[in-house]
Short mmCIF file of C-alpha atoms in Angstrom, two decimals:
data_model
loop_
_atom_site.label_atom_id
_atom_site.label_comp_id
_atom_site.label_asym_id
_atom_site.label_seq_id
_atom_site.Cartn_x
_atom_site.Cartn_y
_atom_site.Cartn_z
CA MET W 1 115.54 115.86 17.52
CA LYS W 2 115.19 115.91 21.26
CA ILE W 3 114.85 112.14 23.02
CA LYS W 4 112.75 112.46 25.67
CA LYS W 5 114.47 110.40 28.50
CA THR W 6 112.41 108.29 30.66
CA PHE W 7 113.61 106.41 34.42
CA THR W 8 113.33 102.47 34.39
CA LEU W 9 111.55 100.40 36.76
CA LEU W 10 114.23 99.47 38.76
CA GLU W 11 115.87 103.14 38.63
CA LEU W 12 112.41 104.27 40.46
CA ILE W 13 112.95 101.41 42.51
CA ILE W 14 116.21 102.18 43.47
CA SER W 15 115.53 106.25 44.20
CA VAL W 16 112.84 104.72 46.12
CA MET W 17 114.96 102.38 48.47
CA VAL W 18 117.26 105.29 48.68
CA MET W 19 114.60 107.48 50.29
CA ALA W 20 113.52 105.77 52.29
CA MET W 21 117.28 104.63 53.94
CA VAL W 22 117.45 108.70 54.14
CA ILE W 23 114.13 108.48 55.89
CA SER W 24 115.13 106.06 58.51
CA THR W 25 118.40 107.55 58.87
CA LEU W 26 116.94 110.56 59.62
CA SER W 27 114.06 109.44 62.59
CA ILE W 28 116.62 107.26 63.99
CA GLY W 29 118.95 111.00 64.32
CA LEU W 30 115.57 113.00 65.09
CA ASN W 31 114.23 109.96 67.89
CA GLY W 32 118.00 109.58 69.14
CA ILE W 33 118.47 113.57 70.05
CA PHE W 34 115.25 113.97 71.27
CA SER W 35 115.47 110.48 73.49
CA SER W 36 118.77 112.44 74.95
CA TRP W 37 117.56 116.16 74.97
CA GLY W 38 114.29 114.05 76.78
CA LYS W 39 117.66 112.15 79.43
CA THR W 40 118.87 115.45 79.46
CA ALA W 41 115.88 117.29 80.98
CA LYS W 42 115.23 115.21 82.80
CA LEU W 43 118.78 114.55 84.83
CA SER W 44 119.17 118.64 84.61
CA TYR W 45 115.88 118.28 86.69
CA ARG W 46 116.57 115.90 88.59
CA THR W 47 119.76 117.76 90.37
CA GLU W 48 118.13 120.74 90.94
CA ARG W 49 115.82 119.05 92.82
CA PHE W 50 118.40 117.78 94.44
CA ILE W 51 119.99 120.83 95.12
CA ILE W 52 117.36 122.08 96.59
CA ILE W 53 116.60 119.22 99.13
CA ASP W 54 120.21 118.89 99.61
CA ARG W 55 120.05 123.05 100.94
CA ILE W 56 116.77 122.57 102.84
CA LEU W 57 118.13 119.13 105.07
CA ASP W 58 121.42 121.30 105.44
CA SER W 59 119.98 124.51 106.68
CA ALA W 60 116.89 122.33 109.12
CA PHE W 61 118.57 118.84 110.11
CA ARG W 62 122.05 119.83 110.72
CA ASN W 63 121.07 123.20 112.71
CA ALA W 64 117.99 120.93 114.53
CA ILE W 65 117.71 121.48 118.09
CA PRO W 66 115.88 119.97 121.03
CA PHE W 67 113.67 123.13 121.48
CA SER W 68 110.22 122.47 123.92
CA TRP W 69 107.08 124.47 124.19
CA LYS W 70 104.63 123.56 127.36
CA ASP W 71 100.91 122.50 126.38
CA GLU W 72 97.65 123.52 127.81
CA ASN W 73 98.64 120.92 130.88
CA ASN W 74 101.84 123.20 131.36
CA ARG W 75 103.80 120.43 130.20
CA LYS W 76 107.09 120.56 128.80
CA ARG W 77 107.17 118.88 124.67
CA PHE W 78 109.53 119.09 122.46
CA ILE W 79 108.08 120.90 118.84
CA PHE W 80 109.69 117.41 116.85
CA LEU W 81 107.89 114.58 115.58
CA GLY W 82 109.24 111.81 113.63
CA ASP W 83 107.80 108.82 112.02
CA LYS W 84 107.97 106.87 108.73
CA GLU W 85 106.75 108.99 105.95
CA GLU W 86 107.29 112.56 107.88
CA VAL W 87 108.93 114.25 110.05
CA LEU W 88 108.34 118.16 112.17
CA VAL W 89 111.04 119.61 113.03
CA SER W 90 112.62 122.82 114.82
CA TYR W 91 115.99 124.49 114.17
CA LEU W 92 118.03 127.50 114.27
CA LYS W 93 118.50 129.75 111.51
CA ARG W 94 120.50 132.73 109.96
CA ILE W 95 119.26 135.94 111.75
CA ASN W 96 118.64 138.20 108.15
CA ASN W 97 115.90 140.17 110.00
CA PRO W 98 116.48 141.08 114.30
CA GLN W 99 112.41 140.91 114.11
CA ASP W 100 112.22 137.75 113.05
CA GLY W 101 114.33 135.56 115.28
CA ALA W 102 116.65 132.97 115.13
CA LEU W 103 114.28 129.45 115.18
CA ASN W 104 112.24 128.47 111.94
CA PHE W 105 109.88 124.82 112.48
CA LEU W 106 109.74 123.07 109.20
CA ARG W 107 107.43 120.07 108.89
CA LEU W 108 107.78 117.76 105.71
CA LYS W 109 105.59 115.56 103.57
CA VAL W 110 104.87 113.59 100.15
CA GLU W 111 101.17 115.30 98.87
CA ASN W 112 99.66 114.05 95.86
CA ASN W 113 103.05 112.35 94.87
CA THR W 114 104.54 116.13 95.38
CA LEU W 115 107.46 116.33 98.66
CA VAL W 116 106.01 119.33 100.62
CA ALA W 117 108.13 122.08 102.65
CA TYR W 118 105.94 123.36 105.28
CA TYR W 119 108.17 126.48 107.31
CA ARG W 120 106.35 128.74 109.61
CA LYS W 121 108.27 131.59 112.72
CA THR W 122 106.70 130.09 114.82
CA PRO W 123 105.77 127.04 117.06
CA ILE W 124 104.33 124.25 115.50
CA LEU W 125 102.40 123.05 118.19
CA TRP W 126 101.98 119.45 116.46
CA TRP W 127 99.61 118.01 119.58
CA GLN W 128 96.35 121.20 118.90
CA ASN W 129 96.89 120.04 115.02
CA ASP W 130 98.04 123.57 114.33
CA TYR W 131 99.34 123.72 110.95
CA GLU W 132 97.73 127.17 109.84
CA ASN W 133 99.37 130.20 108.31
CA MET W 134 102.38 127.68 107.11
CA THR W 135 104.58 128.76 104.03
CA ARG W 136 104.41 126.37 101.99
CA GLU W 137 106.90 125.13 99.20
CA GLU W 138 106.65 122.06 96.76
CA VAL W 139 110.56 120.69 96.49
CA CYS W 140 110.26 118.04 94.10
CA SER W 141 107.58 116.07 91.75
CA GLY W 142 107.09 112.56 90.96
CA VAL W 143 108.04 110.80 94.25
CA LYS W 144 106.31 107.78 94.74
CA ARG W 145 106.95 107.29 99.07
CA ILE W 146 109.77 109.14 101.03
CA SER W 147 110.75 107.48 104.26
CA PHE W 148 112.97 108.17 107.62
CA LEU W 149 114.94 106.67 110.37
CA TYR W 150 115.94 108.19 113.09
CA ALA W 151 119.84 107.33 114.71
CA ASP W 152 119.78 107.15 118.59
CA ILE W 153 122.78 105.55 120.78
CA GLU W 154 121.95 101.63 123.47
CA ASN W 155 124.88 100.67 125.00
CA ASP W 156 127.38 103.17 122.97
CA GLN W 157 125.68 101.74 119.50
CA ILE W 158 123.59 103.54 117.23
CA ILE W 159 120.24 102.58 116.73
CA TRP W 160 118.21 103.26 113.71
CA LEU W 161 114.16 103.54 114.36
CA GLU W 162 111.30 104.36 111.88
CA ASP W 163 109.38 106.43 114.35
CA TRP W 164 110.49 108.70 117.38
CA ASP W 165 107.07 108.42 119.60
CA GLU W 166 107.86 111.46 122.35
CA GLU W 167 106.08 108.81 124.74
CA ASN W 168 110.20 106.51 124.72
CA PHE W 169 111.84 110.35 123.41
CA VAL W 170 111.91 112.90 125.49
CA ASN W 171 114.78 114.69 123.20
CA ILE W 172 115.69 114.84 119.09
CA PRO W 173 117.75 112.21 117.35
CA LEU W 174 120.99 111.66 116.93
CA ALA W 175 120.84 111.79 113.29
CA ILE W 176 117.91 111.50 110.69
CA GLN W 177 118.45 109.98 107.64
CA LEU W 178 115.96 110.62 104.20
CA LYS W 179 115.44 108.05 101.08
CA ILE W 180 113.13 109.42 98.54
CA GLU W 181 111.92 106.60 95.86
CA PHE W 182 110.52 108.33 92.57
CA GLU W 183 107.40 106.82 90.34
CA ASP W 184 110.42 105.63 87.32
CA GLY W 185 111.87 102.91 89.78
CA GLU W 186 114.89 105.81 90.99
CA SER W 187 115.97 106.43 94.17
CA GLU W 188 118.00 108.59 96.51
CA VAL W 189 118.88 108.61 99.92
CA TRP W 190 120.02 111.32 102.41
CA LEU W 191 121.80 111.54 106.06
CA ARG W 192 122.39 114.34 108.19
CA ARG W 193 123.23 114.82 112.01
CA THR W 194 121.40 117.12 113.94
CA ALA W 195 123.29 119.64 116.30
CA GLY W 196 122.51 120.33 120.38
CA SER W 197 121.48 116.18 120.99
CA GLY W 198 124.93 114.63 121.18
CA ARG W 199 126.63 113.62 124.46
CA ARG W 200 128.58 116.94 125.04
CA GLU W 201 124.88 119.07 124.77
CA THR W 202 123.17 116.18 127.02
CA TRP W 203 126.31 116.96 129.49
CA GLY W 204 126.93 112.86 128.90
CA LEU W 205 123.08 112.12 130.10
CA ARG W 206 121.42 111.68 126.80
CA ARG W 207 120.12 107.79 127.82
CA LEU W 208 118.87 109.73 130.84
CA ASN W 209 116.44 111.63 128.78
CA ARG W 210 115.01 107.94 127.24
CA ARG W 211 112.10 107.03 129.89
#
């Protein structure tokens, strides 16, 4: 005669509790895995973007030069525009094709929470709002704001300015600082020395250029 085995209420309760603990443990583990994966993906993206920003600043800011162009009134004006949230700069580049020349022009700003770089091989005549036919590169998303600072020298001391107005300066800054604030609360700062703007490059008369 076969005896049919049945579970007691206590055994059922214990079994349910064990299953609940297993599911809870698995849930915590999976949440940890997904959280770690999300943080890793975010860090990987941010690191990749930082490398691109480094490349842009090393190419443009480190090789920035005081390049000028004459306007319709035959007035010499520098292809440089710097305010707190945007910069336009002329810089020397590697010559890959002789027809392209050794100069390039960059405009860096934020559009719709994205850091955007605009490039052109011909001078950007900003006083004419000449921003057509430019190559657009989306550098980094999730940007809350950017801010620039521009270095000059006064009485042998470095000073930092939020705006570089051509009415007061007829040259380019000694250095440019870029600060990026992200929507997640993090921030990062870059600082690059410009070329062709120091005392030796301007024959010691840099301050004479300031009106």
